[in-house]
CSV table of C-alpha atoms in Angstrom, one decimal:
chain,number,residue,atom,x,y,z
A,1,GLN,CA,-97.0,-36.7,-119.4
A,2,VAL,CA,-94.1,-34.2,-119.7
A,3,LYS,CA,-96.5,-31.4,-120.7
A,4,SER,CA,-98.8,-32.3,-117.8
A,5,LEU,CA,-95.9,-32.2,-115.3
A,6,THR,CA,-94.7,-28.9,-116.6
A,7,GLU,CA,-98.2,-27.4,-116.2
A,8,MET,CA,-98.2,-28.6,-112.6
A,9,ILE,CA,-95.5,-26.1,-111.8
A,10,ARG,CA,-96.8,-23.7,-109.2
A,11,PRO,CA,-93.8,-22.4,-107.3
A,12,HIS,CA,-95.3,-21.7,-103.8
A,13,PHE,CA,-92.4,-19.4,-103.0
A,14,MET,CA,-94.5,-16.8,-104.7
A,15,TYR,CA,-96.9,-16.8,-101.8
A,16,ASN,CA,-94.0,-16.3,-99.4
A,17,THR,CA,-92.7,-13.5,-101.6
A,18,LEU,CA,-96.0,-11.6,-101.6
A,19,ASN,CA,-96.1,-11.9,-97.8
A,20,LEU,CA,-92.6,-10.5,-97.7
A,21,ILE,CA,-93.7,-7.5,-99.9
A,22,LYS,CA,-96.6,-6.9,-97.5
A,23,TRP,CA,-94.5,-6.9,-94.4
A,24,SER,CA,-91.8,-4.7,-96.0
A,25,ALA,CA,-94.5,-2.2,-96.9
A,26,LYS,CA,-96.0,-2.3,-93.4
A,27,LEU,CA,-92.6,-1.7,-91.8
A,28,GLY,CA,-92.1,1.3,-94.0
A,29,ASP,CA,-89.4,-0.3,-96.3
A,30,SER,CA,-91.0,0.9,-99.5
A,31,GLU,CA,-87.8,0.7,-101.5
A,32,GLY,CA,-87.3,-2.9,-100.4
A,33,ALA,CA,-90.9,-3.8,-101.2
A,34,ALA,CA,-90.6,-2.2,-104.7
A,35,ASP,CA,-87.3,-4.2,-105.3
A,36,ILE,CA,-88.9,-7.5,-104.3
A,37,ALA,CA,-91.9,-6.8,-106.5
A,38,VAL,CA,-89.6,-6.2,-109.5
A,39,GLN,CA,-87.8,-9.4,-108.8
A,40,LEU,CA,-91.1,-11.3,-108.5
A,41,GLY,CA,-92.3,-9.8,-111.8
A,42,LYS,CA,-89.2,-11.3,-113.5
A,43,LEU,CA,-89.9,-14.7,-111.9
A,44,LEU,CA,-93.5,-14.6,-113.0
A,45,ARG,CA,-92.6,-13.8,-116.6
A,46,ALA,CA,-90.1,-16.6,-116.7
A,47,SER,CA,-92.4,-19.2,-115.1
A,48,VAL,CA,-95.3,-18.6,-117.5
A,49,SER,CA,-93.1,-18.6,-120.5
A,50,MET,CA,-94.4,-20.9,-123.3
A,51,LYS,CA,-91.0,-22.6,-123.6
A,52,GLU,CA,-90.8,-25.9,-121.9
A,53,PHE,CA,-87.0,-25.9,-122.3
A,54,VAL,CA,-84.5,-23.2,-121.5
A,55,THR,CA,-80.7,-22.9,-121.7
A,56,VAL,CA,-78.7,-23.5,-118.5
A,57,ALA,CA,-77.8,-19.8,-118.7
A,58,GLU,CA,-81.5,-18.8,-118.6
A,59,GLU,CA,-82.2,-21.2,-115.8
A,60,LEU,CA,-79.4,-19.8,-113.7
A,61,THR,CA,-80.6,-16.2,-114.4
A,62,PHE,CA,-84.0,-17.3,-113.0
A,63,LEU,CA,-82.4,-19.0,-110.1
A,64,ARG,CA,-80.3,-15.9,-109.2
A,65,THR,CA,-83.4,-13.7,-109.3
A,66,TYR,CA,-85.1,-16.2,-106.9
A,67,LEU,CA,-82.1,-16.1,-104.6
A,68,LYS,CA,-82.1,-12.3,-104.5
A,69,ILE,CA,-85.5,-12.5,-102.9
A,70,GLN,CA,-84.5,-15.2,-100.5
A,71,GLN,CA,-81.4,-13.4,-99.4
A,72,ARG,CA,-83.4,-10.3,-98.7
A,73,ARG,CA,-85.8,-12.4,-96.7
A,74,PHE,CA,-83.0,-14.0,-94.6
A,75,GLU,CA,-81.4,-10.6,-94.1
A,76,GLY,CA,-77.8,-11.7,-94.7
A,77,ARG,CA,-78.2,-15.1,-93.0
A,78,LEU,CA,-78.2,-17.0,-96.3
A,79,LYS,CA,-74.9,-17.4,-98.2
A,80,VAL,CA,-74.9,-19.0,-101.7
A,81,THR,CA,-72.2,-20.0,-104.1
A,82,VAL,CA,-72.8,-21.0,-107.7
A,83,ARG,CA,-70.2,-22.8,-109.7
A,84,VAL,CA,-71.6,-24.2,-112.9
A,85,ASN,CA,-69.2,-25.0,-115.7
A,86,ALA,CA,-69.5,-22.4,-118.5
A,87,ALA,CA,-69.5,-25.2,-121.1
A,88,LEU,CA,-73.1,-26.0,-119.9
A,89,TYR,CA,-74.5,-22.6,-120.4
A,90,GLY,CA,-75.8,-23.3,-123.9
A,91,CYS,CA,-77.3,-26.7,-123.1
A,92,CYS,CA,-81.0,-27.2,-122.8
A,93,VAL,CA,-82.9,-28.2,-119.6
A,94,PRO,CA,-86.6,-28.3,-118.6
A,95,LYS,CA,-87.6,-24.9,-117.2
A,96,LEU,CA,-87.7,-24.4,-113.5
A,97,ILE,CA,-85.7,-27.6,-112.9
A,98,LEU,CA,-83.1,-26.2,-110.5
A,99,GLN,CA,-85.2,-23.7,-108.4
A,100,PRO,CA,-87.1,-26.5,-106.5
A,101,LEU,CA,-83.8,-28.1,-105.4
A,102,VAL,CA,-82.7,-24.7,-103.9
A,103,GLU,CA,-86.2,-24.2,-102.4
A,104,ASN,CA,-86.0,-27.6,-100.8
A,105,ALA,CA,-82.6,-26.8,-99.3
A,106,ILE,CA,-84.0,-23.6,-97.8
A,107,GLN,CA,-87.2,-25.1,-96.5
A,108,HIS,CA,-85.9,-28.3,-95.1
A,109,GLY,CA,-82.3,-27.3,-94.3
A,110,ILE,CA,-81.8,-23.6,-93.7
A,111,GLU,CA,-85.1,-22.1,-92.7
A,112,MET,CA,-85.3,-23.5,-89.2
A,113,ARG,CA,-81.8,-22.4,-88.2
A,114,GLU,CA,-81.5,-19.0,-86.5
A,115,SER,CA,-78.0,-18.6,-87.9
A,116,GLY,CA,-79.1,-19.3,-91.5
A,117,GLY,CA,-76.7,-21.3,-93.6
A,118,HIS,CA,-74.8,-21.9,-96.8
A,119,ILE,CA,-76.0,-23.4,-100.1
A,120,ALA,CA,-73.5,-24.5,-102.8
A,121,ILE,CA,-74.7,-25.1,-106.3
A,122,THR,CA,-72.5,-26.8,-108.9
A,123,GLY,CA,-72.9,-28.2,-112.4
A,124,VAL,CA,-70.7,-30.3,-114.7
A,125,CYS,CA,-71.1,-32.4,-117.8
A,126,GLU,CA,-70.1,-36.1,-117.5
A,127,ASP,CA,-70.5,-38.8,-120.1
A,128,GLY,CA,-73.5,-37.4,-121.8
A,129,TYR,CA,-75.3,-36.1,-118.7
A,130,LEU,CA,-75.5,-32.8,-116.8
A,131,ILE,CA,-74.9,-33.3,-113.1
A,132,PHE,CA,-76.2,-30.5,-110.8
A,133,ARG,CA,-75.5,-30.6,-107.1
A,134,VAL,CA,-77.3,-28.5,-104.5
A,135,LYS,CA,-75.6,-28.9,-101.1
A,136,ASP,CA,-76.6,-27.1,-97.8
A,137,ASN,CA,-75.2,-27.2,-94.3
A,138,GLY,CA,-78.6,-27.1,-92.7
A,139,GLN,CA,-80.4,-29.4,-90.3
A,140,GLY,CA,-80.4,-32.5,-92.5
A,141,MET,CA,-83.1,-35.2,-92.9
A,142,SER,CA,-83.8,-38.7,-91.8
A,143,GLU,CA,-84.1,-41.4,-94.4
A,144,GLU,CA,-87.8,-41.5,-93.9
A,145,ARG,CA,-88.0,-37.7,-94.4
A,146,GLN,CA,-86.0,-37.9,-97.5
A,147,ARG,CA,-88.4,-40.4,-99.0
A,148,GLU,CA,-91.4,-38.2,-98.1
A,149,VAL,CA,-89.8,-35.1,-99.7
A,150,LEU,CA,-89.1,-37.0,-102.9
A,151,ALA,CA,-92.6,-38.4,-103.1
A,152,ARG,CA,-94.7,-35.3,-102.3
A,153,ARG,CA,-97.2,-34.8,-105.1
A,154,ASP,CA,-99.8,-32.4,-103.7
A,155,ASP,CA,-100.7,-29.1,-105.3
A,156,ASN,CA,-98.9,-27.0,-102.7
A,157,HIS,CA,-95.7,-28.8,-102.7
A,158,PHE,CA,-95.0,-30.2,-106.2
A,159,GLY,CA,-91.3,-30.2,-105.1
A,160,LEU,CA,-88.8,-32.8,-106.0
A,161,TYR,CA,-91.2,-35.5,-107.3
A,162,ASN,CA,-92.1,-33.3,-110.3
A,163,VAL,CA,-88.4,-32.5,-111.0
A,164,HIS,CA,-87.4,-36.1,-110.7
A,165,MET,CA,-90.2,-37.2,-113.1
A,166,ARG,CA,-89.4,-34.5,-115.7
A,167,ALA,CA,-85.7,-35.5,-115.6
A,168,VAL,CA,-86.5,-39.1,-116.2
A,169,LEU,CA,-89.1,-38.5,-118.9
A,170,ASN,CA,-86.8,-36.1,-120.7
A,171,GLY,CA,-83.9,-38.5,-120.4
A,172,ASP,CA,-83.5,-42.1,-119.4
A,173,ALA,CA,-83.2,-44.4,-116.3
A,174,GLU,CA,-79.9,-42.8,-115.3
A,175,CYS,CA,-81.7,-39.4,-114.9
A,176,GLY,CA,-83.5,-38.1,-111.8
A,177,ILE,CA,-82.8,-37.0,-108.2
A,178,ALA,CA,-80.8,-38.6,-105.5
A,179,LEU,CA,-80.7,-37.2,-101.9
A,180,HIS,CA,-77.9,-37.7,-99.5
A,181,SER,CA,-78.5,-36.3,-96.0
A,182,ILE,CA,-77.0,-36.5,-92.5
A,183,GLU,CA,-79.2,-35.2,-89.7
A,184,GLY,CA,-77.6,-32.1,-88.1
A,185,LYS,CA,-75.1,-31.7,-90.9
A,186,GLY,CA,-76.9,-31.0,-94.1
A,187,THR,CA,-78.3,-32.4,-97.3
A,188,GLU,CA,-77.1,-32.8,-100.9
A,189,ALA,CA,-79.5,-33.1,-103.8
A,190,ILE,CA,-78.0,-34.5,-107.0
A,191,LEU,CA,-79.9,-34.0,-110.2
A,192,THR,CA,-78.9,-35.9,-113.3
A,193,LEU,CA,-80.2,-34.7,-116.7
A,194,LYS,CA,-79.7,-35.9,-120.2
A,195,HIS,CA,-77.2,-33.7,-122.1
A,196,TRP,CA,-79.3,-31.9,-124.7
A,197,GLU,CA,-77.6,-29.4,-127.1
A,198,GLU,CA,-81.0,-28.6,-128.5
A,199,ALA,CA,-84.4,-28.9,-126.9
A,200,PRO,CA,-86.2,-32.2,-127.7
A,201,HIS,CA,-89.5,-32.0,-129.5
A,202,TYR,CA,-92.5,-34.1,-128.7
A,203,ASP,CA,-95.5,-34.7,-130.9
């Protein structure tokens, strides 16, 4: 089941990125288009990697590359802070486990606001678990909308359901995603993962 969920990963931000490259080229920003293409290439190499687990440091490198593209897309309207305890850097996590949380914050929180917004990403280790928080100051979601976002399972939006299930299956009942949101004020996604010093192996 873990392998199946990992293979479902089809980050649809790639379609948006290709569109961004197209429009950059049409508007004559060849340097911008080339830079975005380079960043996308890095993301593609990472996303098709055979490794099902990566270190937190590797996951953050992938995330920062993704954010470079998004910040270019938002033309200065997207501010991001990342504060992950350095003690976590060598720990192992399922690949592409943080990017969907940030993508969700952008899609459901920041994207519809003309002024853009701010996303804060933090990570700590507590009692044998890694706790990551992705908080935005976007438009927020109703309780019903939060349930919909967590439950989406279609091919185009594997989203948080996939992340939640991989967290649980690679951990225990304490693992997974919790959403806290206030309409008009923002959303916080809290991801709890089992603390793995080495990647688990499955037969």
